[in-house]
């Protein structure tokens, strides 16, 4: 037979401990297990939102090409998502839906571009020391000034190589020399065009010749680009950067 226990007969400290235990037990019963979170297993709503935002696949990055087997001109994976496409999925751009729906994926643009035509046997054009100096100076003003990627020592080595004659063997250095000349010619062809409203016939002819000369140097550089992929150093990185 059980006897009722009068809590008033307990010592004050024992009554305090018992009431605290009962309160903790009631709190555990009233708090569902699913609502408990801690710093290790729980995640804040903001963190979950950020995770969902990063996990979104953009509609423009899906495979929407007419010919799904045509990978001839593509250099990117079909599931590739660019940084721009990821940023456009942020909720900040919800008020600009046309930015998402009217764009084309990078993979589609890469796949649909025409193949780059390269001449079978491009010939080295004849240029004198004055032409080489003017092309390198144009490269310094228009490319290396805005994208500092080549030291003065490197430019001096390239100038010395070009003035002594381009070596016949395929090397990374010779590829870099040709790319530098190509960018120099392109700079001469487009230099100061924003200040010229209507160039005369002589100016148009000069710019056209510089553009064609730059195309020849670029095609010659592409013929040597295979050696760039076999070497890992600063010069090979510069070649890939200038080619792009």
CSV table of N, CA and C in Angstrom, one decimal, residues 138 141-142 186-199 203 207:
chain,number,residue,atom,x,y,z
A,138,UNK,N,52.5,49.6,-80.0
A,138,UNK,CA,51.0,49.6,-80.0
A,138,UNK,C,50.5,48.5,-79.0
A,141,UNK,N,50.8,50.1,-75.5
A,141,UNK,CA,49.8,51.1,-75.2
A,141,UNK,C,48.4,50.6,-75.0
A,142,UNK,N,48.0,49.6,-75.8
A,142,UNK,CA,46.6,49.2,-75.9
A,142,UNK,C,46.3,47.9,-75.2
A,186,UNK,N,46.4,44.3,-84.3
A,186,UNK,CA,45.0,44.6,-84.0
A,186,UNK,C,44.8,45.9,-83.3
A,187,UNK,N,45.8,46.3,-82.5
A,187,UNK,CA,45.7,47.6,-81.8
A,187,UNK,C,45.9,48.7,-82.8
A,188,UNK,N,46.8,48.5,-83.7
A,188,UNK,CA,47.0,49.6,-84.7
A,188,UNK,C,45.8,49.7,-85.6
A,189,UNK,N,45.1,48.6,-85.9
A,189,UNK,CA,43.9,48.6,-86.8
A,189,UNK,C,42.7,49.3,-86.1
A,190,UNK,N,42.7,49.2,-84.8
A,190,UNK,CA,41.5,49.8,-84.1
A,190,UNK,C,41.9,51.0,-83.3
A,191,UNK,N,43.1,51.4,-83.3
A,191,UNK,CA,43.5,52.6,-82.4
A,191,UNK,C,42.9,53.9,-82.9
A,192,UNK,N,42.5,54.7,-81.9
A,192,UNK,CA,41.9,56.0,-82.1
A,192,UNK,C,40.7,56.0,-83.1
A,193,UNK,N,40.0,54.9,-83.2
A,193,UNK,CA,38.8,54.9,-84.1
A,193,UNK,C,37.7,55.7,-83.5
A,194,UNK,N,37.6,55.8,-82.1
A,194,UNK,CA,36.6,56.5,-81.5
A,194,UNK,C,36.7,58.1,-81.7
A,195,UNK,N,37.9,58.5,-82.1
A,195,UNK,CA,38.1,59.9,-82.3
A,195,UNK,C,38.0,60.3,-83.8
A,196,UNK,N,37.8,59.3,-84.6
A,196,UNK,CA,37.7,59.5,-86.1
A,196,UNK,C,36.2,59.3,-86.5
A,197,UNK,N,35.6,60.3,-87.0
A,197,UNK,CA,34.2,60.2,-87.5
A,197,UNK,C,34.1,59.5,-88.8
A,198,UNK,N,34.9,60.0,-89.8
A,198,UNK,CA,34.9,59.4,-91.1
A,198,UNK,C,36.3,59.3,-91.7
A,199,UNK,N,37.0,58.2,-91.5
A,199,UNK,CA,38.4,58.2,-92.0
A,199,UNK,C,38.4,58.2,-93.5
A,203,UNK,N,43.4,56.1,-94.8
A,203,UNK,CA,43.4,55.6,-93.5
A,203,UNK,C,42.6,54.3,-93.4
A,207,UNK,N,44.4,50.7,-92.1
A,207,UNK,CA,43.8,49.9,-91.0
A,207,UNK,C,43.5,48.5,-91.5
